[in-house]
Short mmCIF file of C-alpha atoms and ligand atoms in Angstrom, two decimals:
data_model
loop_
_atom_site.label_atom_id
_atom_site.label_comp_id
_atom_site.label_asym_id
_atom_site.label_seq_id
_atom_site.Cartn_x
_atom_site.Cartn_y
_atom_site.Cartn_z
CA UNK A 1147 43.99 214.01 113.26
CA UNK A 1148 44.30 216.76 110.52
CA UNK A 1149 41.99 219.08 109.30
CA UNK A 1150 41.52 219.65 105.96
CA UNK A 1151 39.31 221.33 102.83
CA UNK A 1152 37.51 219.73 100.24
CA UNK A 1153 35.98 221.49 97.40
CA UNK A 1154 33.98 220.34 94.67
CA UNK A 1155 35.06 222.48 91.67
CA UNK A 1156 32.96 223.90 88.64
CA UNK A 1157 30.50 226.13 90.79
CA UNK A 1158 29.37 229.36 89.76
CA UNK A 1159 29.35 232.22 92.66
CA UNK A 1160 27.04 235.13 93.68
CA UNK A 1161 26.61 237.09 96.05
CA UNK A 1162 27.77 239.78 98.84
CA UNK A 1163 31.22 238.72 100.80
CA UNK A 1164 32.18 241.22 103.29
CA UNK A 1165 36.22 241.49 104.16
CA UNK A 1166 37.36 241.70 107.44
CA UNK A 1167 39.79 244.16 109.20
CA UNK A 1168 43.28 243.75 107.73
CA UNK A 1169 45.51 240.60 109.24
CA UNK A 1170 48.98 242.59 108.84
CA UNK A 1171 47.80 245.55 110.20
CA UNK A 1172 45.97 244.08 113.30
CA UNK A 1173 49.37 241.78 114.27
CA UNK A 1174 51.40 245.44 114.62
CA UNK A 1175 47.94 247.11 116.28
CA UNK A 1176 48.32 244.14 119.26
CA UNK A 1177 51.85 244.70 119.80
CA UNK A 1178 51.22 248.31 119.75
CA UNK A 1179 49.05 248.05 122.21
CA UNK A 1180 51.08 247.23 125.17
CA UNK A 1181 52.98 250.82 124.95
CA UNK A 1182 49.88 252.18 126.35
CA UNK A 1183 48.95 252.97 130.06
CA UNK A 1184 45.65 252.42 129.71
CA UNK A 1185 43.03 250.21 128.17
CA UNK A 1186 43.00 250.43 124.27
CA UNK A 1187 40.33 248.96 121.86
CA UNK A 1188 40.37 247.74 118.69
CA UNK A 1189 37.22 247.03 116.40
CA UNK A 1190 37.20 245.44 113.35
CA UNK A 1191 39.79 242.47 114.38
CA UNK A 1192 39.33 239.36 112.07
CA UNK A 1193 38.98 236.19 113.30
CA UNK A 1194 42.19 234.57 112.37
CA UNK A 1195 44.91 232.00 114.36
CA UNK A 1196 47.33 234.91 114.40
CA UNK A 1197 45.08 237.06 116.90
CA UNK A 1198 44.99 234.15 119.22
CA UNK A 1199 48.49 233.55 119.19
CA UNK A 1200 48.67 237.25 120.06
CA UNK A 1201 46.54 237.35 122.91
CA UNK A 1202 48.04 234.26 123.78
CA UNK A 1203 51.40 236.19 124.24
CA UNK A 1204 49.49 239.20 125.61
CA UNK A 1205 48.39 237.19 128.63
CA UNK A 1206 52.27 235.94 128.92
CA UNK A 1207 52.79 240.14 129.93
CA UNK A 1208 49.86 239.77 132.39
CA UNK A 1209 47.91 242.16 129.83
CA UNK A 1210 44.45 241.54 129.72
CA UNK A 1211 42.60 240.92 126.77
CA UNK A 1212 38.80 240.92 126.47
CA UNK A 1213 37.19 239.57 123.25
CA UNK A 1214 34.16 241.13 122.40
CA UNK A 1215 32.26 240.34 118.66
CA UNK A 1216 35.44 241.30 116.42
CA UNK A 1217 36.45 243.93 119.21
CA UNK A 1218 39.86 243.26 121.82
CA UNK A 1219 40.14 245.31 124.81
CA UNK A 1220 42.97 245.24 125.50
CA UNK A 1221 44.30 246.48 128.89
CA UNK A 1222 48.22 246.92 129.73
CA UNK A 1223 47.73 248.76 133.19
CA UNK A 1224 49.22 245.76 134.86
CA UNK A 1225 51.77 244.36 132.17
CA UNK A 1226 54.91 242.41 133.18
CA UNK A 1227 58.15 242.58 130.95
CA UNK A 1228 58.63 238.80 131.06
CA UNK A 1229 61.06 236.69 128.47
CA UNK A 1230 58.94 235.72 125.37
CA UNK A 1231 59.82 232.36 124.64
CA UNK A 1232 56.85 229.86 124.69
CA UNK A 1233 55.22 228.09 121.57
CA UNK A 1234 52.94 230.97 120.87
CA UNK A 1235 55.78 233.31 119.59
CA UNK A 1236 57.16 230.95 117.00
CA UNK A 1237 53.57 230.32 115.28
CA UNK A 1238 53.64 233.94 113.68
CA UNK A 1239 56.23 236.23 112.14
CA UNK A 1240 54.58 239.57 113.78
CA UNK A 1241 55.73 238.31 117.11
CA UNK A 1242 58.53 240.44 116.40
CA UNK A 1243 56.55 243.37 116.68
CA UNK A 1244 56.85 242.78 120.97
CA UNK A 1245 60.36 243.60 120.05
CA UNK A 1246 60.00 247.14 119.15
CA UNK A 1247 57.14 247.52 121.74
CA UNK A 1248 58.83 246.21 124.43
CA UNK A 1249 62.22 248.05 123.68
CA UNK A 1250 60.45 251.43 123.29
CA UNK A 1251 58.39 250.49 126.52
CA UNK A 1252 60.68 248.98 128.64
CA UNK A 1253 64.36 249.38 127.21
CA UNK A 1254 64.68 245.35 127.54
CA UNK A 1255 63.07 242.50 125.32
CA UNK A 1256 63.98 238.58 125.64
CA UNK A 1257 62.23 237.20 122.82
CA UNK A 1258 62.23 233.66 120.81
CA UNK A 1259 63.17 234.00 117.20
CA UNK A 1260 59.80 234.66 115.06
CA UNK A 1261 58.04 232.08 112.90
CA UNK A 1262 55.65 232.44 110.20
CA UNK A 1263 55.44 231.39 106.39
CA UNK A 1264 58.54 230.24 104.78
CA UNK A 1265 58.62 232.43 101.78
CA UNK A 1266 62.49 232.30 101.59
CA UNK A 1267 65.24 233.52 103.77
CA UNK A 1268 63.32 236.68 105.95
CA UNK A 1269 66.09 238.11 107.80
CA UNK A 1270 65.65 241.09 110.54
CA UNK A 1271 68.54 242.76 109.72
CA UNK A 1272 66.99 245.84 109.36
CA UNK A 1273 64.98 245.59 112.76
CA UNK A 1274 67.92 245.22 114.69
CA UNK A 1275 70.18 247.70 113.03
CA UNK A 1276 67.27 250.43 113.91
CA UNK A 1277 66.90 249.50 117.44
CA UNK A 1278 71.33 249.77 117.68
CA UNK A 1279 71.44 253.11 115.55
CA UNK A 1280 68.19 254.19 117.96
CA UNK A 1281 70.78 253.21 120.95
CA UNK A 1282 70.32 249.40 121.84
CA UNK A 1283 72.31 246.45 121.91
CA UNK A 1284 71.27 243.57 120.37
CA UNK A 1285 72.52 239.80 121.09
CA UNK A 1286 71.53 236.29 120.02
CA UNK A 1287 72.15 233.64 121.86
CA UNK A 1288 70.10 229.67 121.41
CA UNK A 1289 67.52 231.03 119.49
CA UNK A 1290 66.53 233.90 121.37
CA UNK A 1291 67.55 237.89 121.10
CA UNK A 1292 67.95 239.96 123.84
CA UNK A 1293 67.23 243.49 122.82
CA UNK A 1294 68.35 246.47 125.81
CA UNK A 1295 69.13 250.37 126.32
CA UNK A 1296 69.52 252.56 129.10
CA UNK A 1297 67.75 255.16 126.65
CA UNK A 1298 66.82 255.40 123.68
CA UNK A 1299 67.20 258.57 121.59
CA UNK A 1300 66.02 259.57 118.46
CA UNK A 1301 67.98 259.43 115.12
CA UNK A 1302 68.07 258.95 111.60
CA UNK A 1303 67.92 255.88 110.01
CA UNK A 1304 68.17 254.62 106.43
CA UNK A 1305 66.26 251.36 105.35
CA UNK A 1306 68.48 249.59 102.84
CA UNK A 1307 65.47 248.03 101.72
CA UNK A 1308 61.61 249.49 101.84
CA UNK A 1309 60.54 247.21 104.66
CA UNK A 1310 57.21 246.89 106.12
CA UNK A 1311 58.45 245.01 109.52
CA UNK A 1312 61.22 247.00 109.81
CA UNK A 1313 59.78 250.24 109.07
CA UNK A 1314 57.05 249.08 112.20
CA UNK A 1315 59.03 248.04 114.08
CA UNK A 1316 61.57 250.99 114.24
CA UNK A 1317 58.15 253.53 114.78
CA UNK A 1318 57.41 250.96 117.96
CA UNK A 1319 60.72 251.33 119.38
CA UNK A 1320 61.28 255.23 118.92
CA UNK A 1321 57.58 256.55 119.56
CA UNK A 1322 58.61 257.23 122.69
CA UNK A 1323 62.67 257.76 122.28
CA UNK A 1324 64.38 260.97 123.32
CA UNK A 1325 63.87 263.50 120.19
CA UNK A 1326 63.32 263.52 116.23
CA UNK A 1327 63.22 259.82 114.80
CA UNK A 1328 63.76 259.47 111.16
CA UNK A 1329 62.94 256.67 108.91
CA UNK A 1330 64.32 257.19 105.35
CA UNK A 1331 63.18 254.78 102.43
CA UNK A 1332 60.42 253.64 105.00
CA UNK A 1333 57.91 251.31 103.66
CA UNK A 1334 54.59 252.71 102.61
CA UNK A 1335 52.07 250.23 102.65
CA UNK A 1336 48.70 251.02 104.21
CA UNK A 1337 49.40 248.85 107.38
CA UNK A 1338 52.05 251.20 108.25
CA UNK A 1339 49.68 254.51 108.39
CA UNK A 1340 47.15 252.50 110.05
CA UNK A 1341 49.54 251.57 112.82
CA UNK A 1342 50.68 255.72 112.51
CA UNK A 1343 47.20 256.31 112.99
CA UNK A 1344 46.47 254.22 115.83
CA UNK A 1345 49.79 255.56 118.00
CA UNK A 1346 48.74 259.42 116.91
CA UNK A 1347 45.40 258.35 118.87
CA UNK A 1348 47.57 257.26 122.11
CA UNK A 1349 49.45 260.36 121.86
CA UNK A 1350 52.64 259.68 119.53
CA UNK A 1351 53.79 262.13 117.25
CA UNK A 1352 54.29 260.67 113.80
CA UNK A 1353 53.87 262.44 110.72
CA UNK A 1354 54.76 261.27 107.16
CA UNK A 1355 53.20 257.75 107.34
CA UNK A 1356 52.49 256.75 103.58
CA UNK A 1357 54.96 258.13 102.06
CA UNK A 1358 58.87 257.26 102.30
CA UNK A 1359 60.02 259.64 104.99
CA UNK A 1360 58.15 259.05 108.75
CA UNK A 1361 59.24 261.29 111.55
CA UNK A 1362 58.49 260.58 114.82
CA UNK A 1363 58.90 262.85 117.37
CA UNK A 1364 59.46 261.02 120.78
CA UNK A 1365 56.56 261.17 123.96
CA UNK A 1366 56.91 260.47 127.25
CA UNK A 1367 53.65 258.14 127.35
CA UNK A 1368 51.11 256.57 125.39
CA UNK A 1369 47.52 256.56 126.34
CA UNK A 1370 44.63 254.73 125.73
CA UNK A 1371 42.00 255.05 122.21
CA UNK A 1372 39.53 253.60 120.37
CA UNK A 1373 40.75 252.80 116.51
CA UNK A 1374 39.02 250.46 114.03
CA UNK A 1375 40.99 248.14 111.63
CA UNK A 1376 41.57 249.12 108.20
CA UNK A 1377 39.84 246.71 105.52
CA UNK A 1378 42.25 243.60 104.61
CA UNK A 1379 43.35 244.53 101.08
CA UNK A 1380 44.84 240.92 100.59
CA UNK A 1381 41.85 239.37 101.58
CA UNK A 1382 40.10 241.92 99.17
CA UNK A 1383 42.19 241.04 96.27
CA UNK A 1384 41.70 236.83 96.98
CA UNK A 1385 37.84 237.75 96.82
CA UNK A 1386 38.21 239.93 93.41
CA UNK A 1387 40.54 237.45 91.84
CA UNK A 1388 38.39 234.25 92.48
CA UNK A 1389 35.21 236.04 91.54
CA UNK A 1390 37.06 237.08 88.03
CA UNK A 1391 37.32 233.06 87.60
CA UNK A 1392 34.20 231.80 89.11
CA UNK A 1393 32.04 234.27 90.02
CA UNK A 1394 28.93 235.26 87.84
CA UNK A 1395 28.50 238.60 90.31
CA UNK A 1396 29.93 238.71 93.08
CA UNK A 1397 29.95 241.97 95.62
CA UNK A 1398 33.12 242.03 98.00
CA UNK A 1399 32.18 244.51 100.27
CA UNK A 1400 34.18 246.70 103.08
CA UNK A 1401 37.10 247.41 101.03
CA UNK A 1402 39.12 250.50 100.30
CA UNK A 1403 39.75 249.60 95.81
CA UNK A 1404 42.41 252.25 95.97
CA UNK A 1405 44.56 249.83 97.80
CA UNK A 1406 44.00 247.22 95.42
CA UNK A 1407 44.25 249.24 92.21
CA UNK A 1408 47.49 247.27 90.87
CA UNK A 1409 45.69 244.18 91.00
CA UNK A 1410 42.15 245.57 89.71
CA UNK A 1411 43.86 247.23 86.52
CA UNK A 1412 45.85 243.65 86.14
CA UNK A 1413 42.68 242.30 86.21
CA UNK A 1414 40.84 244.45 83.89
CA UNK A 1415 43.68 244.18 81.38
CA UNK A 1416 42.88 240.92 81.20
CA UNK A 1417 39.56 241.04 80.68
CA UNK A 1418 37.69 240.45 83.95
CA UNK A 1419 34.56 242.82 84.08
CA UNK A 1420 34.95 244.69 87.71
CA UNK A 1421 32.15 247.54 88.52
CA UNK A 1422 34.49 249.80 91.21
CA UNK A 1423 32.42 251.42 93.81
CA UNK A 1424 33.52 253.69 97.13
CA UNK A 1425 33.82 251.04 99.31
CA UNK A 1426 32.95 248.06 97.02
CA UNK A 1427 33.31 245.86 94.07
CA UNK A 1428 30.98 243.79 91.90
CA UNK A 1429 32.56 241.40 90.22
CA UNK A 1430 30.52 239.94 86.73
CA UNK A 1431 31.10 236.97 84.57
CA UNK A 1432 33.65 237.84 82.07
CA UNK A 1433 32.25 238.36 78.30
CA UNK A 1434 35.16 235.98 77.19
CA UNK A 1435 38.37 234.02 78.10
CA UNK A 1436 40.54 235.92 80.26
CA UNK A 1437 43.91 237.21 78.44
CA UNK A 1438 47.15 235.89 79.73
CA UNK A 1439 49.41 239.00 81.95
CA UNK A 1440 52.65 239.43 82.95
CA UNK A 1441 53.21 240.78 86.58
CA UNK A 1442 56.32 242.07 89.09
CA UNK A 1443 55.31 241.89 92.25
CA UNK A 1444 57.28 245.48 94.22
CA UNK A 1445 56.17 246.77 97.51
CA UNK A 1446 53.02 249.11 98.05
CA UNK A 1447 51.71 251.28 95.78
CA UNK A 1448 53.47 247.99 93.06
CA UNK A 1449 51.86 244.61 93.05
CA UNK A 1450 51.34 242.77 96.08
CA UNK A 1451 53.13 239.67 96.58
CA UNK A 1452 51.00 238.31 98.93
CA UNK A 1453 48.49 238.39 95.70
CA UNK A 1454 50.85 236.73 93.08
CA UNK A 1455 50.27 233.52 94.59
CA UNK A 1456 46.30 233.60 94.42
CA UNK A 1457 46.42 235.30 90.99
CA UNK A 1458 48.52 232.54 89.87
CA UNK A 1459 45.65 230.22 90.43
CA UNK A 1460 43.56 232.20 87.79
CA UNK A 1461 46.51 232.42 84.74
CA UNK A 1462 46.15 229.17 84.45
CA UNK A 1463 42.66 229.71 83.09
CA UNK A 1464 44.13 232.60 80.72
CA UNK A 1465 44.68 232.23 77.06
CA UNK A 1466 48.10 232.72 76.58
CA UNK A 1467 51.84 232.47 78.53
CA UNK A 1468 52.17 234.64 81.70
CA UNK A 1469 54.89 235.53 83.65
CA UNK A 1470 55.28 235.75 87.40
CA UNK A 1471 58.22 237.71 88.58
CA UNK A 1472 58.43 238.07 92.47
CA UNK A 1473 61.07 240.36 93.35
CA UNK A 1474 60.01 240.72 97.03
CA UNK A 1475 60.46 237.02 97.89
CA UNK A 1476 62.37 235.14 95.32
CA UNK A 1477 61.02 232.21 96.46
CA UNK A 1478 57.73 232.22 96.93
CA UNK A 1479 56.64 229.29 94.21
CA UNK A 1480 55.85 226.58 95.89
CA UNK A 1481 52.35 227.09 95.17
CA UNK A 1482 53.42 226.33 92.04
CA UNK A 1483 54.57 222.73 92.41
CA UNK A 1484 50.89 221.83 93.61
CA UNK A 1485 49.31 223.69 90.87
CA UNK A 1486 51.00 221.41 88.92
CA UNK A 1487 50.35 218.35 90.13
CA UNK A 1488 46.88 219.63 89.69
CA UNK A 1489 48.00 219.99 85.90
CA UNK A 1490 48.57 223.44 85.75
CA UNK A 1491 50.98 224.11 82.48
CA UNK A 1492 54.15 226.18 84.52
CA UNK A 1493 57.81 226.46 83.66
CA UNK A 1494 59.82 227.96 86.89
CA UNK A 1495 63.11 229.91 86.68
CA UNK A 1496 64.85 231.55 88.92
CA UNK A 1497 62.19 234.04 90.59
CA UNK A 1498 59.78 234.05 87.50
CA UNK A 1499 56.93 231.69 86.36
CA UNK A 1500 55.98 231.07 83.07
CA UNK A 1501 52.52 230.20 83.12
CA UNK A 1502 50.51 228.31 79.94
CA UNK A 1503 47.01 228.90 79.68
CA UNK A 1504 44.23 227.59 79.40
CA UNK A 1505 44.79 224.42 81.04
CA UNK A 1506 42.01 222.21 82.66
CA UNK A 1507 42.87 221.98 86.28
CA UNK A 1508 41.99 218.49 88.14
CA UNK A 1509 41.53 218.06 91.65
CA UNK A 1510 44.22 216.52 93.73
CA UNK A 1511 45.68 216.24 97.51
CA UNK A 1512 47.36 219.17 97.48
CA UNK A 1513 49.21 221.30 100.64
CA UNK A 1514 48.95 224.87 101.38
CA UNK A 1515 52.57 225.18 102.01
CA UNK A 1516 51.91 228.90 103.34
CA UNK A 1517 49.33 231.29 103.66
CA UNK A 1518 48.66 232.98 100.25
CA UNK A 1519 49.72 228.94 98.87
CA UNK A 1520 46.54 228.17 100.61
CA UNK A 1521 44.46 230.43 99.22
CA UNK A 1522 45.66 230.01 95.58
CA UNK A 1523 45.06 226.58 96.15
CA UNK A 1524 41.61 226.98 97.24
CA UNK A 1525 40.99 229.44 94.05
CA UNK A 1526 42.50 226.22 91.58
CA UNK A 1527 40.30 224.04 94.04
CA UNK A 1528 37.18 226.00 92.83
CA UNK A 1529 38.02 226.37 89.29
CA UNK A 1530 39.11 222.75 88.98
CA UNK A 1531 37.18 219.26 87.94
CA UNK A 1532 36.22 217.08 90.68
CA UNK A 1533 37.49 217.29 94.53
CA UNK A 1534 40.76 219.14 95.73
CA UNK A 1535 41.85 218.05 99.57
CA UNK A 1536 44.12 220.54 100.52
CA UNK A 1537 46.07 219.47 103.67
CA UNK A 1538 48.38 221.88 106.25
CA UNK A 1539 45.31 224.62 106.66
CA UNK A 1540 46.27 225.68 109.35
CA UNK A 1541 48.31 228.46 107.53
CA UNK A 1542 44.74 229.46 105.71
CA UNK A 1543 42.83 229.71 109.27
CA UNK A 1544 46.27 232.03 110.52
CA UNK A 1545 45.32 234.77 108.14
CA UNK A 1546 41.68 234.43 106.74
CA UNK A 1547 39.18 234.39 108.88
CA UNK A 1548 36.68 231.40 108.44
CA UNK A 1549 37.03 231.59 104.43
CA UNK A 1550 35.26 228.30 103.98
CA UNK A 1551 32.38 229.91 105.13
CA UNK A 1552 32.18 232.94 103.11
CA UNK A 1553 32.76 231.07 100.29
CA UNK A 1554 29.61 228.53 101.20
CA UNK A 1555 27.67 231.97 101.56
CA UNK A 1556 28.43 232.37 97.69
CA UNK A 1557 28.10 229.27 96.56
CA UNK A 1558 31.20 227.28 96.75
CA UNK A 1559 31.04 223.55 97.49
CA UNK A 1560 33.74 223.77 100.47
CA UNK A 1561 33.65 221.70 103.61
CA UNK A 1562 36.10 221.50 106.69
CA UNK A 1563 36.68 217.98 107.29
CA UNK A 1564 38.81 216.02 110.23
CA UNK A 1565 40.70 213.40 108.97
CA UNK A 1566 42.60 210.63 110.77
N1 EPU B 194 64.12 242.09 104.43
C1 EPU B 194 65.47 242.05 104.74
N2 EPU B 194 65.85 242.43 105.98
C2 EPU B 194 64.95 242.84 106.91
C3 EPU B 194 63.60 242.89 106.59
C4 EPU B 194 63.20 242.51 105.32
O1 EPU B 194 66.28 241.67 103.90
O2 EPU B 194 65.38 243.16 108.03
C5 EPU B 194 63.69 241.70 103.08
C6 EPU B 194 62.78 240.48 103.11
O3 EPU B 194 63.51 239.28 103.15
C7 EPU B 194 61.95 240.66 101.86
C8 EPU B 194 61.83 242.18 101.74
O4 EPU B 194 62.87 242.72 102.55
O5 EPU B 194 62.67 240.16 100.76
C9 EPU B 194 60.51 242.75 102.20
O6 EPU B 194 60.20 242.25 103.48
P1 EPU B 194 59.28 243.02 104.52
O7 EPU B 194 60.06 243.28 105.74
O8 EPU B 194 58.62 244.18 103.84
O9 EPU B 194 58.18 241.91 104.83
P2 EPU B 194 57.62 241.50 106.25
O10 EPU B 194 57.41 242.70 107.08
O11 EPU B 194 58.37 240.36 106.81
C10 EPU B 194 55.15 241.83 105.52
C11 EPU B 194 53.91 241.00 105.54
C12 EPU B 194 54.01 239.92 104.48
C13 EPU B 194 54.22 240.56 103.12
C14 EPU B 194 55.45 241.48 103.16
C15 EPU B 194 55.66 242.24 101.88
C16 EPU B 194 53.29 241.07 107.86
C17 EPU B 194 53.17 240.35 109.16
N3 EPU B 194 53.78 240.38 106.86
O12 EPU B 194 56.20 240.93 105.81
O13 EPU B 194 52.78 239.25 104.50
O14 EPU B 194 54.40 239.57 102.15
O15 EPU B 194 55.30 242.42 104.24
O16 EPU B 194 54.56 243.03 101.59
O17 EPU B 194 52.90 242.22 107.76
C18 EPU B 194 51.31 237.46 104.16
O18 EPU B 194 50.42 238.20 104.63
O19 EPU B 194 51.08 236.36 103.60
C19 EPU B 194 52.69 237.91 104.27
C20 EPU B 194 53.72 237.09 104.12
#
């Protein structure tokens, strides 16, 4: 028994999709969580696999967690430090998260190796070398890391690379560390100040979130707060992009555009007609063929990768040759094999595309081989002749949040359908 969407291609959308809090923020906000000593809430929480697994894992620590409509409670008061190694750890990547949490909590994390999307090799080298230079020992033994200190004090650290988990999970473990923490070449996407945010509200002492220096200056606890999620700028820019390729007008609401601005002026260079408000977009019918684009993925403020894959979708349907460069995951194309066997026109190299445009798509049984792959999928799915099946969507339900039905809502033919 699988389930599985079907879409019916060729349908115009309109109308108003609201976006949900953001998926990669809320998987740090849960982790966070536990270094409080009192109950903590968190509003805004979309309704994705990955929270479940969470709370799943939660529970594990004897930490309660209350679901109210898109609101956890989430209450540590009684946590236990136990080993994380069931099933629920390996189904997401931001289980690693526990491992700065539980480290800057406890001094001592037993945790299974994360999971998550294969995108490519996704080493942690960077994690674990912040937790040692912060004072810890790290070893790895049949699949699992044991993470300890006696203390941890404050230091400064230099991120070879700008990473987002890294730069996390380094704030989770040294929030409350003896001293000055200080993370050089620290990430900067808008996940990491919303986690800032959120441990400022329990009492941390983090300043420079945003930008590429954070300092943290260690607490000796973490209370309780109220913080809502930040809107989920990937999410955002899957609604924009399919609405530039199918939508007549189409208003994504509960967004913040400034987060998506490499993607909206990729967009508008290409010819897709996008009315920019506060908090919102409205998306029209384009008064032509979209124009093919280059684009190089980088980290935050640069283009996101996690949108490459859906905007892929839509250069098919551009007049011209694009090219995809990811040079955050050099491997993130598989989406590419299925577009073609849906007949998309693309040459791949080494870490590029070349995509040939316009090209009729056709629908096919295609797999969402990881999240975003899913969602570019369902964007070729809605653009394409006839019926796409796309199998393995389980990675679309661990990071959107029933996206079959906001897309019904605006007039997509998309049903969820168990198959044998
Ligand atoms: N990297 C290392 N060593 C490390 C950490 C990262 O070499 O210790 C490399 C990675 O292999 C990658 C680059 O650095 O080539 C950037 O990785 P980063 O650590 O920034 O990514 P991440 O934290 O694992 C998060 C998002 C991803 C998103 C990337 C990049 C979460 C849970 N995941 O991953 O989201 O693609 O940042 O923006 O926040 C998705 O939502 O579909 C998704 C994959």
């Amino acid at each position: 028994m699988e389930e599985v969407f079907r879409i019916e291609g060729g349908h115009r959308l309109v109308g108003d999709v609201e976006i949900s809090g953001s998926k990669n923020a809320t998987v740090a906000l849960i982790p966070a969580a536990v270094l409080a000593n009192a109950p903590v809430t968190i509003a805004g929480v979309p309704d994705i696999m990955d929270v479940d697994n969470l709370s799943a894992i939660l529970r594990e620590l004897n930490v309660s967690v209350t679901e109210k409509t898109s609101h956890l409670i989430i209450d540590p008061t009684h946590m236990r430090n136990v080993d994380l190694v069931s099933d629920a750890v390996t189904k997401l990547r931001a289980s690693y998260y526990f491992m700065g949490a539980l480290l800057g909590k406890y001094g001592y994390v037993r945790i299974k190796m994360p999971g998550g999307c294969y995108l490519g090799p996704r080493p942690i080298d960077l994690h674990l070398k912040g937790f040692e230079a912060l004072g810890a020992s790290v070893d790895y033994e049949k699949g699992c890391y044991t993470i300890k200190a006696d203390h941890l004090w404050g230091t400064k650290i230099f991120l070879d690379i700008a990473s987002v988990g890294a730069t996390i999970n380094i704030m989770l473990a040294a929030v409350c560390a003896e001293g000055r923490t200080t993370i050089e070449n620290a990430a900067k996407e808008p996940e990491i100040i919303d986690v800032a945010t959120f441990l400022n509200k329990m009492g941390a002492d983090i300043h420079g979130a945003g930008t590429n220096v954070i300092v943290i200056d260690g607490v000796q606890t973490l209370s309780g707060c109220v913080h809502e999620i930040i809107p989920d700028r990937i999410e955002a820019g899957t609604f924009v992009i399919l609405s530039a390729a199918m939508g007549d007008d189409v208003r994504i609401t509960n967004i913040i555009p400034q987060h998506i601005e490499a993607l909206t002026s990729k967009l508008t260079e290409m010819g897709a007609d996008l009315d920019i408000r506060v908090d919102s977009i409205l998306v029209h019918r384009p008064r032509s063929i979209l124009k093919a684009t280059d684009i190089v993925t980088r980290p935050y403020p640069g283009f996101a990768t996690d949108l490459q894959q859906p905007l892929t979708a839509v250069l098919t349907q551009a007049d011209g040759i694009s090219q995809v460069k990811d040079t955050v995951y050099k491997e993130r194309f598989k989406h590419c094999l299925e577009l073609q066997r849906m007949g998309a026109d693309i040459e791949l190299g080494d870490g590029v595309a070349a995509i040939k445009g316009p090209t009729r798509l056709y629908g096919d049984k295609v797999t969402a081989t990881d999240l975003r792959c899913g969602a570019c999928l369902i964007i070729a799915g809605l653009v394409a002749d006839g019926v796409t099946e796309i199998h393995d969507i389980y990675h679309i339900d661990r990071g959107y949040g029933k996206i079959d039905e906001k897309l019904r809502k605006i007039g997509a033919t998309i049903v969820r359908e168990v198959i044998a």
